[in-house]
Coordinates of C-alpha atoms in Angstrom, one line a residue:
M1277 CA 11.7 141.5 -4.8
P1278 CA 11.4 145.2 -4.1
T1279 CA 10.5 147.3 -6.9
L1280 CA 11.7 150.9 -7.7
K1281 CA 8.9 152.9 -8.3
P1282 CA 9.9 156.8 -9.7
L1283 CA 7.6 159.5 -8.0
D1284 CA 4.9 160.5 -10.3
V1285 CA 6.2 164.1 -10.2
V1286 CA 9.4 163.2 -11.9
D1287 CA 9.1 161.8 -15.6
I1288 CA 12.3 159.5 -15.7
D1289 CA 11.7 158.9 -19.4
K1290 CA 11.9 162.3 -20.4
I1291 CA 14.8 163.5 -18.0
Q1292 CA 16.8 160.3 -19.6
A1293 CA 16.1 161.8 -23.1
D1294 CA 17.5 165.0 -22.2
F1295 CA 21.0 163.7 -21.9
P1296 CA 22.6 162.6 -24.9
I1297 CA 25.3 160.3 -23.5
L1298 CA 22.9 157.9 -21.8
S1299 CA 21.9 156.7 -25.2
R1300 CA 25.3 155.6 -25.8
E1301 CA 26.3 151.7 -25.9
I1302 CA 29.6 150.9 -24.2
K1303 CA 29.5 147.6 -26.4
P1304 CA 26.9 146.5 -28.5
G1305 CA 23.5 145.8 -26.8
T1306 CA 25.1 147.6 -23.4
R1307 CA 24.2 151.2 -22.8
V1308 CA 25.9 153.2 -20.2
T1309 CA 24.4 153.4 -16.6
Y1310 CA 26.0 156.4 -15.2
L1311 CA 26.2 156.1 -11.1
D1312 CA 29.4 158.5 -10.9
S1313 CA 27.6 161.9 -10.5
T1314 CA 29.7 162.7 -7.2
A1315 CA 32.6 162.8 -9.3
T1316 CA 30.9 164.6 -12.1
T1317 CA 27.4 164.6 -13.4
Q1318 CA 26.2 164.2 -17.2
K1319 CA 25.2 167.4 -19.2
P1320 CA 21.5 167.8 -20.5
L1321 CA 21.0 169.1 -24.0
Q1322 CA 19.5 172.2 -22.6
V1323 CA 23.2 173.3 -21.2
I1324 CA 24.9 171.7 -24.3
N1325 CA 22.6 174.2 -26.4
A1326 CA 23.0 177.0 -24.4
M1327 CA 26.9 177.0 -24.8
D1328 CA 26.9 176.3 -28.5
D1329 CA 24.4 179.2 -29.0
Y1330 CA 26.9 181.7 -27.0
Y1331 CA 29.8 180.3 -29.3
R1332 CA 27.7 180.4 -32.6
K1333 CA 25.6 183.6 -31.9
S1334 CA 27.5 185.9 -29.2
N1335 CA 31.1 184.8 -28.9
A1336 CA 32.9 188.2 -27.8
N1337 CA 35.0 189.1 -24.5
I1338 CA 32.8 190.6 -21.8
H1339 CA 32.9 194.0 -19.7
R1340 CA 35.5 195.6 -21.8
G1341 CA 34.0 196.2 -25.6
I1342 CA 31.1 198.4 -26.5
H1343 CA 30.1 196.6 -29.6
Y1344 CA 27.0 194.7 -29.8
L1345 CA 28.2 191.1 -29.5
A1346 CA 30.3 192.3 -26.6
E1347 CA 27.5 193.9 -24.9
E1348 CA 25.3 190.7 -25.6
A1349 CA 27.8 188.3 -24.2
T1350 CA 28.3 190.6 -21.0
A1351 CA 24.7 190.6 -20.5
L1352 CA 24.4 186.6 -20.9
Y1353 CA 27.2 186.3 -18.4
E1354 CA 25.8 188.5 -15.8
D1355 CA 22.1 186.9 -16.2
A1356 CA 23.8 183.8 -15.3
R1357 CA 25.1 185.3 -12.2
A1358 CA 21.8 186.7 -11.1
R1359 CA 20.2 183.3 -11.9
I1360 CA 22.5 181.4 -9.8
A1361 CA 22.3 184.2 -7.0
K1362 CA 18.4 183.5 -6.9
F1363 CA 18.9 179.7 -7.0
I1364 CA 20.8 179.8 -3.6
N1365 CA 18.8 182.9 -2.4
S1366 CA 21.9 185.1 -2.2
P1367 CA 20.8 188.8 -1.2
S1368 CA 22.8 190.2 -4.0
A1369 CA 24.2 188.9 -7.4
K1370 CA 27.5 190.9 -6.5
Q1371 CA 27.9 188.3 -3.8
V1372 CA 28.5 185.4 -6.3
I1373 CA 31.8 184.9 -7.8
F1374 CA 32.6 183.0 -10.6
T1375 CA 35.7 180.7 -10.0
R1376 CA 36.8 177.4 -11.8
N1377 CA 35.3 174.9 -9.2
T1378 CA 34.9 174.3 -5.3
T1379 CA 38.3 173.6 -4.8
E1380 CA 39.8 177.1 -6.4
S1381 CA 36.8 178.5 -4.4
I1382 CA 38.1 177.3 -1.0
N1383 CA 41.7 178.2 -1.9
L1384 CA 40.5 181.9 -2.7
V1385 CA 39.0 181.9 0.9
A1386 CA 42.1 180.8 2.2
Q1387 CA 44.5 182.8 0.5
T1388 CA 42.5 186.2 0.9
W1389 CA 40.4 185.9 3.8
G1390 CA 42.7 183.7 5.5
R1391 CA 46.1 185.4 5.1
K1392 CA 44.5 188.8 6.1
N1393 CA 42.6 187.3 9.1
L1394 CA 44.7 184.4 10.6
Q1395 CA 47.7 184.4 12.7
S1396 CA 49.9 181.9 14.6
G1397 CA 48.2 179.8 16.9
D1398 CA 44.5 180.5 15.5
L1399 CA 42.5 177.3 15.3
I1400 CA 40.4 176.2 12.4
I1401 CA 37.8 173.3 12.8
L1402 CA 37.3 170.9 10.0
T1403 CA 35.8 167.5 10.0
E1404 CA 37.1 164.0 9.2
M1405 CA 34.5 163.5 6.2
E1406 CA 36.0 166.5 4.3
H1407 CA 37.3 166.0 0.8
H1408 CA 40.6 167.1 -0.1
S1409 CA 39.6 170.2 -1.5
N1410 CA 38.5 171.4 2.0
L1411 CA 41.6 169.9 3.9
V1412 CA 44.6 170.6 1.8
P1413 CA 44.1 174.5 1.4
W1414 CA 43.8 174.7 5.3
Q1415 CA 47.0 172.4 5.7
M1416 CA 49.0 174.6 3.2
L1417 CA 47.9 177.5 5.2
A1418 CA 48.3 176.0 8.6
S1419 CA 52.2 175.1 7.7
E1420 CA 52.9 178.4 6.6
L1421 CA 51.0 180.6 9.2
D1422 CA 51.5 178.0 12.2
L1423 CA 47.7 177.7 12.5
R1424 CA 46.0 174.8 14.6
L1425 CA 43.6 172.1 12.6
E1426 CA 41.3 170.0 14.6
F1427 CA 38.7 167.8 13.4
V1428 CA 35.2 167.0 14.4
P1429 CA 35.1 162.9 14.5
V1430 CA 32.6 160.7 12.6
D1431 CA 30.9 158.1 14.4
D1432 CA 30.2 154.3 13.2
A1433 CA 26.8 155.5 11.9
G1434 CA 28.5 157.9 9.5
L1435 CA 27.5 161.0 11.4
L1436 CA 29.3 163.9 13.1
D1437 CA 30.1 163.7 16.8
L1438 CA 28.3 167.0 17.7
E1439 CA 29.5 166.9 21.4
A1440 CA 33.1 167.1 20.2
Y1441 CA 32.2 170.1 17.7
H1442 CA 30.4 171.6 20.8
Q1443 CA 33.7 171.2 22.8
L1444 CA 36.1 172.5 19.9
L1445 CA 34.1 175.5 19.8
K1446 CA 34.8 176.2 23.3
Q1447 CA 38.4 176.8 22.1
E1448 CA 37.7 180.0 20.4
P1449 CA 38.3 179.0 16.7
K1450 CA 38.6 181.6 14.0
L1451 CA 37.0 179.3 11.1
A1452 CA 34.8 176.4 10.8
A1453 CA 34.8 174.7 7.6
F1454 CA 32.7 171.7 6.6
T1455 CA 30.8 169.8 4.4
H1456 CA 27.0 170.1 3.6
M1457 CA 27.0 166.7 2.5
S1458 CA 29.5 163.9 2.2
N1459 CA 30.7 162.7 -1.1
V1460 CA 31.4 159.5 0.3
L1461 CA 29.0 158.5 2.9
G1462 CA 26.1 160.5 1.7
T1463 CA 25.6 162.3 5.3
I1464 CA 23.8 165.4 5.4
T1465 CA 25.2 167.5 8.2
P1466 CA 22.9 170.0 10.3
A1467 CA 24.9 172.7 8.8
E1468 CA 22.2 175.4 9.8
Q1469 CA 22.8 174.5 13.4
M1470 CA 26.6 174.1 13.3
T1471 CA 26.9 177.4 11.4
A1472 CA 24.7 179.3 14.4
N1473 CA 27.1 177.4 16.9
A1474 CA 30.6 178.5 15.3
Q1475 CA 29.1 182.0 14.6
A1476 CA 28.0 182.1 18.5
A1477 CA 31.8 181.2 19.3
G1478 CA 32.9 183.8 17.2
A1479 CA 34.1 181.8 14.2
R1480 CA 33.3 182.4 10.5
V1481 CA 31.9 179.5 8.6
L1482 CA 32.8 178.2 5.2
I1483 CA 30.4 175.4 3.8
D1484 CA 31.2 173.0 1.1
G1485 CA 28.0 172.7 -1.0
A1486 CA 29.6 170.7 -3.7
Q1487 CA 27.1 167.8 -3.0
S1488 CA 24.5 169.7 -1.4
V1489 CA 23.5 172.5 -3.7
P1490 CA 22.9 170.0 -6.8
H1491 CA 20.5 167.8 -4.8
F1492 CA 18.2 169.7 -2.7
S1493 CA 17.2 173.3 -1.8
V1494 CA 19.9 175.6 -0.3
D1495 CA 19.0 178.9 1.0
I1496 CA 22.2 180.5 2.2
Q1497 CA 20.2 183.2 4.1
A1498 CA 18.8 180.2 6.1
L1499 CA 22.0 178.6 6.4
G1500 CA 23.7 182.0 7.4
A1501 CA 27.2 180.8 6.6
D1502 CA 29.9 183.4 5.5
F1503 CA 30.8 181.5 2.6
L1504 CA 29.4 178.8 0.6
V1505 CA 31.5 177.0 -2.3
F1506 CA 30.1 174.7 -5.2
S1507 CA 31.0 173.5 -8.6
G1508 CA 29.0 173.7 -11.8
H1509 CA 30.0 170.3 -13.4
K1510 CA 28.3 168.6 -10.1
M1511 CA 24.9 170.0 -11.0
C1512 CA 24.4 169.5 -14.9
G1513 CA 26.7 172.2 -15.9
P1514 CA 29.8 172.2 -17.5
T1515 CA 33.4 171.8 -16.0
G1516 CA 35.8 174.7 -15.5
V1517 CA 33.2 177.0 -13.7
G1518 CA 32.3 177.1 -9.8
V1519 CA 31.0 179.5 -7.3
L1520 CA 31.9 181.2 -4.2
Y1521 CA 29.1 182.9 -2.2
G1522 CA 30.5 185.4 0.5
Q1523 CA 28.9 187.8 2.9
K1524 CA 29.3 191.1 1.3
E1525 CA 31.3 193.0 3.9
L1526 CA 33.9 189.9 3.9
L1527 CA 34.1 190.1 0.1
E1528 CA 34.8 193.7 0.2
E1529 CA 37.3 193.5 2.8
M1530 CA 39.4 190.7 1.3
P1531 CA 42.2 191.3 -0.9
P1532 CA 42.3 190.1 -4.7
F1533 CA 43.1 186.6 -5.4
L1534 CA 44.6 187.0 -8.7
G1535 CA 45.9 190.1 -10.6
G1536 CA 45.2 191.2 -14.2
G1537 CA 42.2 191.8 -16.4
D1538 CA 39.0 192.9 -15.1
M1539 CA 40.0 192.8 -11.4
I1540 CA 41.0 196.5 -11.6
K1541 CA 39.4 199.3 -11.5
K1542 CA 42.3 201.8 -12.2
V1543 CA 46.0 200.8 -12.9
E1544 CA 49.2 203.0 -13.2
L1545 CA 52.9 201.7 -13.6
R1546 CA 53.5 201.1 -9.9
T1547 CA 50.0 201.0 -8.5
F1548 CA 46.5 199.7 -8.9
Q1549 CA 43.1 200.2 -7.4
A1550 CA 40.8 197.0 -7.1
N1551 CA 37.4 196.6 -8.8
T1552 CA 34.4 196.3 -6.9
I1553 CA 32.8 192.7 -6.2
P1554 CA 32.4 190.4 -7.9
H1555 CA 34.9 191.5 -10.5
K1556 CA 37.4 192.1 -7.7
F1557 CA 38.0 188.3 -7.7
E1558 CA 37.3 187.3 -11.5
A1559 CA 41.0 188.1 -13.2
G1560 CA 41.4 187.7 -16.7
T1561 CA 38.9 186.7 -19.3
P1562 CA 36.8 184.4 -17.3
A1563 CA 34.8 181.0 -18.5
I1564 CA 31.7 182.8 -20.3
A1565 CA 30.5 179.9 -22.0
E1566 CA 30.8 177.9 -19.0
A1567 CA 29.1 180.5 -16.8
I1568 CA 26.3 180.8 -19.3
G1569 CA 26.2 177.0 -19.3
L1570 CA 26.0 177.1 -15.4
G1571 CA 23.0 179.3 -15.7
A1572 CA 21.1 176.9 -17.9
A1573 CA 21.6 174.2 -15.6
V1574 CA 20.2 176.0 -13.0
D1575 CA 17.3 176.6 -14.9
Y1576 CA 17.0 172.8 -16.1
L1577 CA 17.0 171.9 -12.2
L1578 CA 14.7 174.3 -11.2
E1579 CA 12.2 173.1 -14.0
I1580 CA 12.3 169.5 -12.5
G1581 CA 12.0 171.1 -8.9
M1582 CA 14.9 170.7 -6.1
D1583 CA 12.5 169.1 -3.8
E1584 CA 11.2 166.4 -6.4
I1585 CA 15.0 165.6 -7.1
A1586 CA 15.6 165.2 -3.3
A1587 CA 12.7 163.2 -3.0
Q1588 CA 13.5 160.9 -6.1
E1589 CA 17.0 160.2 -4.9
Q1590 CA 15.6 159.3 -1.6
V1591 CA 13.5 156.7 -3.7
V1592 CA 16.6 155.4 -5.5
V1593 CA 19.1 155.3 -2.9
N1594 CA 16.7 153.4 -0.4
Y1595 CA 16.1 150.9 -3.5
A1596 CA 19.9 150.5 -3.9
I1597 CA 20.6 149.9 0.1
E1598 CA 17.6 147.3 0.0
R1599 CA 19.1 145.3 -2.6
L1600 CA 22.6 145.8 -1.6
S1601 CA 21.8 144.2 1.6
E1602 CA 20.6 140.9 -0.1
V1603 CA 24.2 140.4 -1.3
P1604 CA 26.3 138.3 0.9
G1605 CA 29.4 139.9 2.2
I1606 CA 28.4 143.5 1.6
T1607 CA 29.0 146.2 3.9
I1608 CA 27.0 149.5 3.4
Y1609 CA 28.5 152.9 5.0
G1610 CA 26.8 156.1 6.1
P1611 CA 23.6 157.1 7.9
E1612 CA 20.1 156.0 7.5
G1613 CA 16.8 157.9 6.6
K1614 CA 16.9 161.6 5.9
E1615 CA 20.2 162.3 7.0
R1616 CA 21.7 160.5 3.9
G1617 CA 21.6 162.1 0.6
G1618 CA 21.7 160.2 -2.7
V1619 CA 25.0 158.3 -2.4
T1620 CA 25.5 154.7 -1.4
S1621 CA 29.2 153.4 -0.4
F1622 CA 29.9 150.1 0.3
N1623 CA 32.5 147.1 0.3
M1624 CA 32.4 143.6 -0.7
E1625 CA 34.1 141.0 1.6
G1626 CA 37.2 139.7 0.2
V1627 CA 37.3 142.0 -3.0
H1628 CA 39.0 144.9 -3.6
A1629 CA 36.9 148.0 -4.8
H1630 CA 38.9 148.5 -7.7
D1631 CA 37.9 145.0 -9.0
V1632 CA 34.5 145.4 -8.1
A1633 CA 34.3 148.4 -10.1
Q1634 CA 36.1 146.8 -13.1
I1635 CA 33.4 144.0 -13.3
L1636 CA 30.7 146.3 -13.1
D1637 CA 32.2 148.3 -16.0
G1638 CA 31.8 145.3 -18.0
D1639 CA 28.1 145.6 -17.9
G1640 CA 28.3 149.3 -18.6
I1641 CA 27.9 150.6 -14.9
A1642 CA 30.1 153.4 -14.2

């Protein structure tokens, strides 16, 4: 029987102790085994405490008060932005926009950059492995503006057909939008090369980093993408906060997404002047505590080490595939080796996936 041996550099017992929910018993003698992090991750004490401290000690609205608490809350919020910018190696914290989640980030790009720059007949390239969040906003925009959507196929190994991608690029697309890592197959796409190819063809590039940013080191300057989007709740942070990174010149040219609150520099009865980035895209009172919590989550991940996290996930996913392969009737999906991140998807012959999940839940396995 194969043995799962955690890497010496990762203290599994210490990490488990950081997450209060992992000590919960679903039923007497059965502790939760949480294997649903592609949907949302659990939260460590470091994140919970950072948000609790804000509410207990610094709660105030930001960017609009001159009293002590308002200035302290603003500093905490903007410090979180700066730490997140450093986490993805953004050239400037001003290029990091707080949103509610990956979905809102993509919709923001579609409804601002897309409406301003796309017209009837223009082509957007997507892939067959996209999350709904990177499909539906473009479908909605395509329906309104009469755009063309084409899709890079996925082969039997769970990899993108890059030859088909290159053929689509010859059709002079205006945008290529694709996932960095599939939430279903675990496939890690060659995002840096795909970005360079698309930009050489004259297209802008949006990368869905919801599954990549939490699991391995992502350097946006190395990737070179025009937009990068990800969610706090998938990286040990709270729900209700996400990030849109954008190239500075693009963000400055894009019109505001929502109106009101902090997105204005000057307002009169019939006119307004939009604020500078990043505030232009953060209308109203933002998710202050959640942004602070996401800053704490970034610190937590960095303390463990992104390379160490990625290496440990390879140990776990390889062990899972090895053990699942011993079960008769199991079909495992997705690529092998380093082209797969920490996701394992499978079907059991003759048994509905819902039934498998429900039986596993009886043993506390989420």
